Amino acid sequence: MHPLRSLILAAAGNDAIRRLVATAPVSRDVVRRFVAGDRTADAIGVTRDLVASGRSVTLDHLGEDVTDAQQADLNVRAYLELLDALHAEGLSARAEVSVKLSAVGQKLDERVALANASRVCAAAEQCGTTVTLDMEDHTTTDSTLRVLAELRRTWPSTGAVLQSYLRRTLDDCVALADTRVRLVKGAYDEPESVAFRGHEVDLGYVRCVNALFAGDGYPMFATHDPRLVRIVAERARWYDRKPGTYEYQMLFGVRPDEQRRLAREGETVRVYVPYGSQWYGYLMRRLAERPANTTFFARALVSYS
Ligand code: FDA
């Protein structure tokens, strides 16, 4: 991992920095670029615009790393309200939800997370849409895949996320290749004992693209990397996959022109849209991905403090 990226992710755990960033007025502008807003209505508004422009959506209610049952329950309720609103607005055919198990109680107990995620999956099914379980740091991978397997007994279309930076992931891709899987590079600061570095992460991504296309599942390629987007297109032709039998995914606020270009070409493009007041951890991971964003943000913070 790039040293600046590690530094930003480490700073994300520092309380003094958290307070400074969360209260600085400049945060608002940077946040607005990557986060739809605080409220369900904000999420619905952004979803409506994206769908009108030919893109699909997956919505993430921000609020990871919950350590009490009440907050986990509030996060579940936020998802239920969102799903109802998507249904009422006629958006659920084009918009699903992404759930982090740590937001619904994974740190308390895996069974709590399973029960809470089941509530969200049941509501999503009623509203005519699906859930994808985001993947968090590597210490949670086995637990998340166990919960996923349980959820899929009742809701087989629940999406998995696999991270190409983990050394284990090619095996996971082969095992899950007949199912709905989002492939990402991975956003957490992982030790070298479990994670590849630099170019190896990209090589791992390409190997996983092949493994997923070789299966009968529905792969979802989440990357903004122009080279990987080209390779996915080439591999789709090689495996004779038609648009609609796989999809591209990108984050809200990142490479929107590329999102529109792919959609115009007839590809399914899903935009990951986070919303809610707990945006800090999410923003830090986005800044860590793009040192140019960070330099701008850090200068503004220094002048503010
Ligand atoms: P990379 O970081 O190498 O970026 C390639 C190029 O894309 C950059 O050179 C730049 O041009 C552009 N770019 C990338 N990020 C940018 C940014 N923040 N701002 C501006 N430009 C940027 N991770 C995880 O661990 N668990 C998960 O569940 C998910 N879920 C998820 C869903 C979706 C839809 C996406 C797109 C991503 C995730 N991720 C994730 C994040 C993922 O692991 C990864 O950190 C980011 O996608 C960045 O990696 P890229 O593949 O884009 O390549």
mmCIF file of C-alpha atoms and ligand atoms in Angstrom:
data_model
loop_
_atom_site.group_PDB
_atom_site.id
_atom_site.type_symbol
_atom_site.label_atom_id
_atom_site.label_comp_id
_atom_site.label_asym_id
_atom_site.label_seq_id
_atom_site.Cartn_x
_atom_site.Cartn_y
_atom_site.Cartn_z
ATOM 1 C CA MET A 1 0.000 0.000 0.000
ATOM 2 C CA HIS A 2 1.218 3.552 -0.822
ATOM 3 C CA PRO A 3 2.787 5.147 2.350
ATOM 4 C CA LEU A 4 0.463 8.178 2.131
ATOM 5 C CA ARG A 5 -2.514 5.844 1.901
ATOM 6 C CA SER A 6 -1.415 3.972 5.040
ATOM 7 C CA LEU A 7 -0.862 7.296 6.833
ATOM 8 C CA ILE A 8 -4.376 8.557 6.022
ATOM 9 C CA LEU A 9 -5.973 5.281 7.063
ATOM 10 C CA ALA A 10 -3.978 5.389 10.329
ATOM 11 C CA ALA A 11 -5.051 9.014 10.893
ATOM 12 C CA ALA A 12 -8.650 7.860 10.448
ATOM 13 C CA GLY A 13 -8.322 6.065 13.795
ATOM 14 C CA ASN A 14 -7.031 9.150 15.631
ATOM 15 C CA ASP A 15 -9.686 10.896 17.740
ATOM 16 C CA ALA A 16 -8.118 14.385 17.585
ATOM 17 C CA ILE A 17 -7.934 14.244 13.783
ATOM 18 C CA ARG A 18 -11.455 12.840 13.623
ATOM 19 C CA ARG A 19 -12.789 15.811 15.641
ATOM 20 C CA LEU A 20 -10.890 18.333 13.526
ATOM 21 C CA VAL A 21 -12.069 16.854 10.223
ATOM 22 C CA ALA A 22 -15.653 16.221 11.316
ATOM 23 C CA THR A 23 -16.154 19.824 12.455
ATOM 24 C CA ALA A 24 -14.182 21.715 9.778
ATOM 25 C CA PRO A 25 -16.445 23.668 7.405
ATOM 26 C CA VAL A 26 -14.299 22.583 4.449
ATOM 27 C CA SER A 27 -15.315 18.964 5.122
ATOM 28 C CA ARG A 28 -18.798 19.760 3.888
ATOM 29 C CA ASP A 29 -17.693 20.413 0.301
ATOM 30 C CA VAL A 30 -15.473 17.352 0.124
ATOM 31 C CA VAL A 31 -18.152 15.190 1.744
ATOM 32 C CA ARG A 32 -20.814 16.420 -0.670
ATOM 33 C CA ARG A 33 -18.755 15.137 -3.581
ATOM 34 C CA PHE A 34 -18.775 11.555 -2.271
ATOM 35 C CA VAL A 35 -21.892 11.330 -0.055
ATOM 36 C CA ALA A 36 -25.509 11.858 -1.180
ATOM 37 C CA GLY A 37 -26.537 13.667 2.025
ATOM 38 C CA ASP A 38 -27.724 12.911 5.555
ATOM 39 C CA ARG A 39 -31.327 11.869 4.973
ATOM 40 C CA THR A 40 -33.285 9.120 3.204
ATOM 41 C CA ALA A 41 -34.800 11.811 0.989
ATOM 42 C CA ASP A 42 -31.275 12.839 -0.148
ATOM 43 C CA ALA A 43 -30.481 9.244 -1.047
ATOM 44 C CA ILE A 44 -33.732 8.932 -2.996
ATOM 45 C CA GLY A 45 -33.095 12.198 -4.873
ATOM 46 C CA VAL A 46 -29.625 11.105 -5.999
ATOM 47 C CA THR A 47 -30.940 7.643 -6.934
ATOM 48 C CA ARG A 48 -33.706 9.191 -9.043
ATOM 49 C CA ASP A 49 -31.162 11.300 -10.981
ATOM 50 C CA LEU A 50 -28.780 8.390 -11.533
ATOM 51 C CA VAL A 51 -31.561 6.087 -12.712
ATOM 52 C CA ALA A 52 -32.847 8.810 -15.059
ATOM 53 C CA SER A 53 -29.353 8.958 -16.575
ATOM 54 C CA GLY A 54 -29.384 5.207 -17.325
ATOM 55 C CA ARG A 55 -27.391 4.023 -14.320
ATOM 56 C CA SER A 56 -28.337 1.596 -11.555
ATOM 57 C CA VAL A 57 -27.612 2.185 -7.881
ATOM 58 C CA THR A 58 -26.581 0.429 -4.683
ATOM 59 C CA LEU A 59 -27.187 2.467 -1.518
ATOM 60 C CA ASP A 60 -25.115 2.331 1.652
ATOM 61 C CA HIS A 61 -26.470 3.771 4.889
ATOM 62 C CA LEU A 62 -23.252 4.957 6.595
ATOM 63 C CA GLY A 63 -22.635 3.769 10.142
ATOM 64 C CA GLU A 64 -19.958 1.095 10.351
ATOM 65 C CA ASP A 65 -18.229 -0.360 13.466
ATOM 66 C CA VAL A 66 -21.249 -0.257 15.746
ATOM 67 C CA THR A 67 -20.590 -1.503 19.276
ATOM 68 C CA ASP A 68 -24.075 -1.404 20.827
ATOM 69 C CA ALA A 69 -27.257 -3.260 19.953
ATOM 70 C CA GLN A 70 -29.401 -0.129 19.930
ATOM 71 C CA GLN A 71 -27.284 1.566 17.258
ATOM 72 C CA ALA A 72 -27.289 -1.646 15.208
ATOM 73 C CA ASP A 73 -31.092 -1.649 15.404
ATOM 74 C CA LEU A 74 -31.252 2.008 14.334
ATOM 75 C CA ASN A 75 -29.116 1.172 11.304
ATOM 76 C CA VAL A 76 -31.455 -1.674 10.366
ATOM 77 C CA ARG A 77 -34.434 0.674 10.678
ATOM 78 C CA ALA A 78 -32.707 3.180 8.405
ATOM 79 C CA TYR A 79 -32.409 0.464 5.752
ATOM 80 C CA LEU A 80 -36.071 -0.524 6.175
ATOM 81 C CA GLU A 81 -37.151 3.094 5.731
ATOM 82 C CA LEU A 82 -34.919 3.407 2.665
ATOM 83 C CA LEU A 83 -36.268 0.206 1.085
ATOM 84 C CA ASP A 84 -39.852 1.360 1.618
ATOM 85 C CA ALA A 85 -39.027 4.689 0.009
ATOM 86 C CA LEU A 86 -37.335 3.028 -2.990
ATOM 87 C CA HIS A 87 -40.402 0.860 -3.470
ATOM 88 C CA ALA A 88 -42.832 3.758 -3.092
ATOM 89 C CA GLU A 89 -40.881 5.799 -5.654
ATOM 90 C CA GLY A 90 -40.802 2.926 -8.156
ATOM 91 C CA LEU A 91 -36.990 2.740 -7.982
ATOM 92 C CA SER A 92 -36.427 -0.711 -6.521
ATOM 93 C CA ALA A 93 -35.963 -2.452 -9.883
ATOM 94 C CA ARG A 94 -32.836 -0.312 -10.440
ATOM 95 C CA ALA A 95 -31.625 0.265 -6.886
ATOM 96 C CA GLU A 96 -30.465 -2.234 -4.269
ATOM 97 C CA VAL A 97 -28.721 -1.777 -0.904
ATOM 98 C CA SER A 98 -25.196 -2.484 0.346
ATOM 99 C CA VAL A 99 -24.844 -3.448 3.998
ATOM 100 C CA LYS A 100 -21.716 -3.562 6.175
ATOM 101 C CA LEU A 101 -22.148 -6.260 8.803
ATOM 102 C CA SER A 102 -20.218 -4.100 11.282
ATOM 103 C CA ALA A 103 -23.073 -1.578 11.016
ATOM 104 C CA VAL A 104 -25.632 -4.165 12.122
ATOM 105 C CA GLY A 105 -23.783 -5.775 15.026
ATOM 106 C CA GLN A 106 -20.922 -7.984 13.751
ATOM 107 C CA LYS A 107 -18.613 -6.593 16.447
ATOM 108 C CA LEU A 108 -21.125 -7.566 19.143
ATOM 109 C CA ASP A 109 -21.877 -11.063 17.931
ATOM 110 C CA GLU A 110 -22.061 -12.730 14.521
ATOM 111 C CA ARG A 111 -25.552 -14.027 15.330
ATOM 112 C CA VAL A 112 -26.802 -10.487 15.972
ATOM 113 C CA ALA A 113 -25.398 -9.434 12.599
ATOM 114 C CA LEU A 114 -27.072 -12.398 10.891
ATOM 115 C CA ALA A 115 -30.450 -11.652 12.504
ATOM 116 C CA ASN A 116 -30.229 -7.969 11.586
ATOM 117 C CA ALA A 117 -29.018 -8.604 8.028
ATOM 118 C CA SER A 118 -31.913 -11.076 7.648
ATOM 119 C CA ARG A 119 -34.369 -8.270 8.488
ATOM 120 C CA VAL A 120 -32.855 -6.151 5.723
ATOM 121 C CA CYS A 121 -32.873 -9.038 3.215
ATOM 122 C CA ALA A 122 -36.519 -9.846 3.989
ATOM 123 C CA ALA A 123 -37.515 -6.203 3.482
ATOM 124 C CA ALA A 124 -35.480 -5.993 0.266
ATOM 125 C CA GLU A 125 -37.246 -9.060 -1.110
ATOM 126 C CA GLN A 126 -40.655 -7.582 -0.268
ATOM 127 C CA CYS A 127 -39.671 -4.385 -2.041
ATOM 128 C CA GLY A 128 -38.430 -6.260 -5.128
ATOM 129 C CA THR A 129 -34.732 -5.686 -4.731
ATOM 130 C CA THR A 130 -31.529 -7.236 -3.353
ATOM 131 C CA VAL A 131 -28.791 -6.797 -0.759
ATOM 132 C CA THR A 132 -25.016 -6.954 -1.181
ATOM 133 C CA LEU A 133 -22.826 -7.499 1.894
ATOM 134 C CA ASP A 134 -19.866 -5.115 1.749
ATOM 135 C CA MET A 135 -16.531 -6.637 2.768
ATOM 136 C CA GLU A 136 -14.534 -4.971 5.543
ATOM 137 C CA ASP A 137 -11.027 -5.649 6.895
ATOM 138 C CA HIS A 138 -9.540 -9.149 6.613
ATOM 139 C CA THR A 139 -10.252 -10.092 10.240
ATOM 140 C CA THR A 140 -13.968 -10.136 9.311
ATOM 141 C CA THR A 141 -13.762 -12.040 5.997
ATOM 142 C CA ASP A 142 -14.535 -15.533 7.326
ATOM 143 C CA SER A 143 -17.365 -14.262 9.518
ATOM 144 C CA THR A 144 -18.873 -12.250 6.647
ATOM 145 C CA LEU A 145 -18.733 -15.235 4.280
ATOM 146 C CA ARG A 146 -20.384 -17.428 6.940
ATOM 147 C CA VAL A 147 -23.224 -14.914 7.365
ATOM 148 C CA LEU A 148 -23.515 -14.628 3.572
ATOM 149 C CA ALA A 149 -23.874 -18.416 3.232
ATOM 150 C CA GLU A 150 -26.655 -18.404 5.852
ATOM 151 C CA LEU A 151 -28.490 -15.513 4.191
ATOM 152 C CA ARG A 152 -28.264 -17.188 0.796
ATOM 153 C CA ARG A 153 -30.186 -20.214 2.090
ATOM 154 C CA THR A 154 -33.275 -17.970 2.074
ATOM 155 C CA TRP A 155 -32.171 -15.148 -0.262
ATOM 156 C CA PRO A 156 -29.858 -16.771 -2.845
ATOM 157 C CA SER A 157 -29.340 -13.519 -4.757
ATOM 158 C CA THR A 158 -27.600 -11.802 -1.817
ATOM 159 C CA GLY A 159 -24.385 -10.329 -3.227
ATOM 160 C CA ALA A 160 -20.874 -11.051 -1.927
ATOM 161 C CA VAL A 161 -17.860 -8.728 -2.109
ATOM 162 C CA LEU A 162 -14.347 -10.115 -2.639
ATOM 163 C CA GLN A 163 -11.137 -8.060 -2.485
ATOM 164 C CA SER A 164 -8.338 -8.827 -4.964
ATOM 165 C CA TYR A 165 -5.680 -7.515 -2.573
ATOM 166 C CA LEU A 166 -6.181 -10.517 -0.278
ATOM 167 C CA ARG A 167 -4.011 -13.527 -1.059
ATOM 168 C CA ARG A 168 -6.959 -15.848 -0.347
ATOM 169 C CA THR A 169 -9.369 -14.217 -2.810
ATOM 170 C CA LEU A 170 -8.742 -16.219 -5.989
ATOM 171 C CA ASP A 171 -9.864 -19.335 -4.082
ATOM 172 C CA ASP A 172 -12.941 -17.474 -2.794
ATOM 173 C CA CYS A 173 -13.759 -16.345 -6.350
ATOM 174 C CA VAL A 174 -13.561 -19.910 -7.654
ATOM 175 C CA ALA A 175 -15.808 -21.062 -4.788
ATOM 176 C CA LEU A 176 -18.412 -18.315 -5.379
ATOM 177 C CA ALA A 177 -18.170 -18.030 -9.183
ATOM 178 C CA ASP A 178 -21.720 -19.331 -9.729
ATOM 179 C CA THR A 179 -23.215 -16.568 -7.574
ATOM 180 C CA ARG A 180 -23.581 -12.781 -7.462
ATOM 181 C CA VAL A 181 -20.144 -11.367 -6.587
ATOM 182 C CA ARG A 182 -18.756 -7.825 -6.544
ATOM 183 C CA LEU A 183 -15.008 -7.759 -7.158
ATOM 184 C CA VAL A 184 -13.018 -4.827 -5.692
ATOM 185 C CA LYS A 185 -9.323 -4.167 -5.070
ATOM 186 C CA GLY A 186 -9.900 -3.583 -1.335
ATOM 187 C CA ALA A 187 -9.857 -0.410 0.748
ATOM 188 C CA TYR A 188 -8.355 -1.294 4.152
ATOM 189 C CA ASP A 189 -4.763 -1.114 5.400
ATOM 190 C CA GLU A 190 -3.872 -4.801 5.473
ATOM 191 C CA PRO A 191 -0.606 -6.488 6.539
ATOM 192 C CA GLU A 192 1.606 -8.025 3.885
ATOM 193 C CA SER A 193 1.095 -11.457 5.442
ATOM 194 C CA VAL A 194 -2.479 -11.502 4.076
ATOM 195 C CA ALA A 195 -2.454 -8.920 1.272
ATOM 196 C CA PHE A 196 -0.663 -8.327 -2.011
ATOM 197 C CA ARG A 197 0.975 -4.989 -2.749
ATOM 198 C CA GLY A 198 0.917 -2.670 -5.824
ATOM 199 C CA HIS A 199 0.926 -4.388 -9.192
ATOM 200 C CA GLU A 200 0.146 -7.769 -7.608
ATOM 201 C CA VAL A 201 -3.270 -6.432 -6.531
ATOM 202 C CA ASP A 202 -4.082 -5.648 -10.174
ATOM 203 C CA LEU A 203 -2.792 -9.034 -11.341
ATOM 204 C CA GLY A 204 -4.948 -10.646 -8.663
ATOM 205 C CA TYR A 205 -7.918 -8.617 -9.923
ATOM 206 C CA VAL A 206 -7.450 -9.923 -13.483
ATOM 207 C CA ARG A 207 -7.145 -13.531 -12.291
ATOM 208 C CA CYS A 208 -10.390 -13.072 -10.353
ATOM 209 C CA VAL A 209 -12.119 -11.540 -13.409
ATOM 210 C CA ASN A 210 -11.305 -14.736 -15.299
ATOM 211 C CA ALA A 211 -12.441 -16.960 -12.426
ATOM 212 C CA LEU A 212 -15.781 -15.139 -12.151
ATOM 213 C CA PHE A 213 -16.440 -15.078 -15.903
ATOM 214 C CA ALA A 214 -15.675 -18.816 -16.020
ATOM 215 C CA GLY A 215 -18.566 -19.445 -13.606
ATOM 216 C CA ASP A 216 -22.327 -19.186 -14.141
ATOM 217 C CA GLY A 217 -22.850 -16.326 -11.715
ATOM 218 C CA TYR A 218 -23.412 -12.587 -12.065
ATOM 219 C CA PRO A 219 -20.062 -10.790 -11.607
ATOM 220 C CA MET A 220 -20.018 -7.111 -10.644
ATOM 221 C CA PHE A 221 -16.701 -5.435 -11.455
ATOM 222 C CA ALA A 222 -16.223 -2.497 -9.104
ATOM 223 C CA THR A 223 -13.233 -0.437 -10.175
ATOM 224 C CA HIS A 224 -12.381 2.997 -11.594
ATOM 225 C CA ASP A 225 -9.057 1.773 -12.916
ATOM 226 C CA PRO A 226 -9.110 2.493 -16.693
ATOM 227 C CA ARG A 227 -6.808 -0.435 -17.445
ATOM 228 C CA LEU A 228 -8.971 -2.893 -15.514
ATOM 229 C CA VAL A 229 -12.162 -1.557 -17.125
ATOM 230 C CA ARG A 230 -10.581 -2.257 -20.543
ATOM 231 C CA ILE A 231 -9.494 -5.737 -19.442
ATOM 232 C CA VAL A 232 -12.999 -6.558 -18.138
ATOM 233 C CA ALA A 233 -14.448 -5.526 -21.545
ATOM 234 C CA GLU A 234 -11.920 -7.680 -23.394
ATOM 235 C CA ARG A 235 -12.493 -10.672 -21.069
ATOM 236 C CA ALA A 236 -16.292 -10.302 -21.467
ATOM 237 C CA ARG A 237 -15.847 -10.695 -25.233
ATOM 238 C CA TRP A 238 -13.506 -13.671 -24.740
ATOM 239 C CA TYR A 239 -16.068 -15.418 -22.493
ATOM 240 C CA ASP A 240 -18.890 -14.413 -24.853
ATOM 241 C CA ARG A 241 -20.688 -12.542 -22.080
ATOM 242 C CA LYS A 242 -23.353 -10.114 -23.271
ATOM 243 C CA PRO A 243 -23.983 -6.793 -21.459
ATOM 244 C CA GLY A 244 -26.504 -7.449 -18.711
ATOM 245 C CA THR A 245 -24.926 -10.787 -17.717
ATOM 246 C CA TYR A 246 -22.354 -8.856 -15.650
ATOM 247 C CA GLU A 247 -22.025 -5.232 -14.558
ATOM 248 C CA TYR A 248 -19.589 -2.431 -13.823
ATOM 249 C CA GLN A 249 -19.760 -0.579 -10.525
ATOM 250 C CA MET A 250 -18.222 2.753 -9.496
ATOM 251 C CA LEU A 251 -18.521 5.076 -6.524
ATOM 252 C CA PHE A 252 -20.749 8.143 -6.424
ATOM 253 C CA GLY A 253 -18.585 11.138 -7.355
ATOM 254 C CA VAL A 254 -15.769 9.161 -8.960
ATOM 255 C CA ARG A 255 -15.285 9.157 -12.771
ATOM 256 C CA PRO A 256 -18.914 10.102 -13.548
ATOM 257 C CA ASP A 257 -18.063 10.660 -17.250
ATOM 258 C CA GLU A 258 -16.776 7.114 -17.510
ATOM 259 C CA GLN A 259 -19.924 5.847 -15.784
ATOM 260 C CA ARG A 260 -22.074 7.636 -18.388
ATOM 261 C CA ARG A 261 -19.894 6.452 -21.299
ATOM 262 C CA LEU A 262 -20.248 2.792 -20.281
ATOM 263 C CA ALA A 263 -24.008 3.178 -19.774
ATOM 264 C CA ARG A 264 -24.343 4.783 -23.235
ATOM 265 C CA GLU A 265 -22.569 1.773 -24.705
ATOM 266 C CA GLY A 266 -25.319 -0.450 -23.298
ATOM 267 C CA GLU A 267 -23.406 -1.739 -20.265
ATOM 268 C CA THR A 268 -25.051 -2.062 -16.864
ATOM 269 C CA VAL A 269 -23.354 0.476 -14.583
ATOM 270 C CA ARG A 270 -24.231 0.583 -10.904
ATOM 271 C CA VAL A 271 -23.218 3.535 -8.748
ATOM 272 C CA TYR A 272 -22.481 2.992 -5.062
ATOM 273 C CA VAL A 273 -24.212 5.827 -3.215
ATOM 274 C CA PRO A 274 -23.469 6.326 0.506
ATOM 275 C CA TYR A 275 -25.660 8.553 2.645
ATOM 276 C CA GLY A 276 -26.106 9.358 6.331
ATOM 277 C CA SER A 277 -24.350 11.418 8.968
ATOM 278 C CA GLN A 278 -21.598 8.856 9.814
ATOM 279 C CA TRP A 279 -19.467 9.703 6.791
ATOM 280 C CA TYR A 280 -16.030 9.967 8.415
ATOM 281 C CA GLY A 281 -14.603 6.448 7.890
ATOM 282 C CA TYR A 282 -15.979 6.306 4.351
ATOM 283 C CA LEU A 283 -14.499 9.691 3.411
ATOM 284 C CA MET A 284 -11.082 8.751 4.796
ATOM 285 C CA ARG A 285 -10.957 5.612 2.625
ATOM 286 C CA ARG A 286 -11.872 7.678 -0.449
ATOM 287 C CA LEU A 287 -9.193 10.272 0.330
ATOM 288 C CA ALA A 288 -6.636 7.518 0.870
ATOM 289 C CA GLU A 289 -7.351 6.240 -2.651
ATOM 290 C CA ARG A 290 -6.519 9.559 -4.263
ATOM 291 C CA PRO A 291 -3.563 11.549 -2.907
ATOM 292 C CA ALA A 292 -4.627 14.532 -5.077
ATOM 293 C CA ASN A 293 -7.883 14.835 -3.098
ATOM 294 C CA THR A 294 -5.953 14.588 0.145
ATOM 295 C CA THR A 295 -3.470 17.361 -0.609
ATOM 296 C CA PHE A 296 -6.327 19.750 -1.329
ATOM 297 C CA PHE A 297 -8.176 18.674 1.794
ATOM 298 C CA ALA A 298 -5.118 18.787 4.095
ATOM 299 C CA ARG A 299 -4.183 22.342 2.939
ATOM 300 C CA ALA A 300 -7.701 23.542 3.641
ATOM 301 C CA LEU A 301 -7.697 21.905 7.080
ATOM 302 C CA VAL A 302 -4.329 23.418 8.045
ATOM 303 C CA SER A 303 -5.533 26.902 7.124
ATOM 304 C CA TYR A 304 -8.717 26.291 9.151
ATOM 305 C CA SER A 305 -6.932 24.950 12.283
HETATM 306 P P1 FDA B 1 -7.335 2.534 -7.884
HETATM 307 O O1 FDA B 1 -7.476 2.940 -6.461
HETATM 308 O O2 FDA B 1 -6.013 1.994 -8.339
HETATM 309 O O3 FDA B 1 -7.776 3.754 -8.783
HETATM 310 C C1 FDA B 1 -7.661 3.731 -10.199
HETATM 311 C C2 FDA B 1 -7.998 5.135 -10.725
HETATM 312 O O4 FDA B 1 -9.372 5.436 -10.429
HETATM 313 C C3 FDA B 1 -7.219 6.266 -10.049
HETATM 314 O O5 FDA B 1 -5.980 6.460 -10.674
HETATM 315 C C4 FDA B 1 -8.175 7.428 -10.214
HETATM 316 O O6 FDA B 1 -8.096 7.913 -11.508
HETATM 317 C C5 FDA B 1 -9.526 6.791 -10.023
HETATM 318 N N1 FDA B 1 -9.974 6.839 -8.608
HETATM 319 C C6 FDA B 1 -9.977 5.798 -7.738
HETATM 320 N N2 FDA B 1 -10.487 6.172 -6.535
HETATM 321 C C7 FDA B 1 -10.754 7.487 -6.636
HETATM 322 C C8 FDA B 1 -11.294 8.460 -5.726
HETATM 323 N N3 FDA B 1 -11.630 8.132 -4.471
HETATM 324 N N4 FDA B 1 -11.450 9.726 -6.175
HETATM 325 C C9 FDA B 1 -11.131 10.044 -7.454
HETATM 326 N N5 FDA B 1 -10.627 9.165 -8.355
HETATM 327 C C10 FDA B 1 -10.432 7.917 -7.964
HETATM 328 N N6 FDA B 1 -13.693 -1.911 -0.851
HETATM 329 C C11 FDA B 1 -13.768 -2.816 0.155
HETATM 330 O O7 FDA B 1 -12.751 -3.095 0.798
HETATM 331 N N7 FDA B 1 -14.990 -3.392 0.460
HETATM 332 C C12 FDA B 1 -16.120 -3.126 -0.225
HETATM 333 O O8 FDA B 1 -17.181 -3.677 0.079
HETATM 334 C C13 FDA B 1 -16.035 -2.196 -1.302
HETATM 335 N N8 FDA B 1 -17.143 -1.876 -2.049
HETATM 336 C C14 FDA B 1 -16.991 -1.083 -3.167
HETATM 337 C C15 FDA B 1 -18.070 -0.870 -4.024
HETATM 338 C C16 FDA B 1 -17.905 -0.162 -5.196
HETATM 339 C C17 FDA B 1 -19.053 0.012 -6.127
HETATM 340 C C18 FDA B 1 -16.618 0.388 -5.518
HETATM 341 C C19 FDA B 1 -16.392 1.130 -6.795
HETATM 342 C C20 FDA B 1 -15.569 0.215 -4.658
HETATM 343 C C21 FDA B 1 -15.729 -0.495 -3.479
HETATM 344 N N9 FDA B 1 -14.667 -0.674 -2.611
HETATM 345 C C22 FDA B 1 -14.793 -1.592 -1.583
HETATM 346 C C23 FDA B 1 -13.444 0.138 -2.745
HETATM 347 C C24 FDA B 1 -12.355 -0.582 -3.518
HETATM 348 O O9 FDA B 1 -11.830 -1.632 -2.764
HETATM 349 C C25 FDA B 1 -11.219 0.389 -3.884
HETATM 350 O O10 FDA B 1 -10.643 0.886 -2.707
HETATM 351 C C26 FDA B 1 -11.674 1.550 -4.761
HETATM 352 O O11 FDA B 1 -12.583 1.120 -5.722
HETATM 353 C C27 FDA B 1 -10.460 2.154 -5.497
HETATM 354 O O12 FDA B 1 -9.857 1.163 -6.289
HETATM 355 P P2 FDA B 1 -9.899 1.175 -7.888
HETATM 356 O O13 FDA B 1 -10.204 -0.218 -8.328
HETATM 357 O O14 FDA B 1 -10.805 2.206 -8.391
HETATM 358 O O15 FDA B 1 -8.380 1.413 -8.305
#
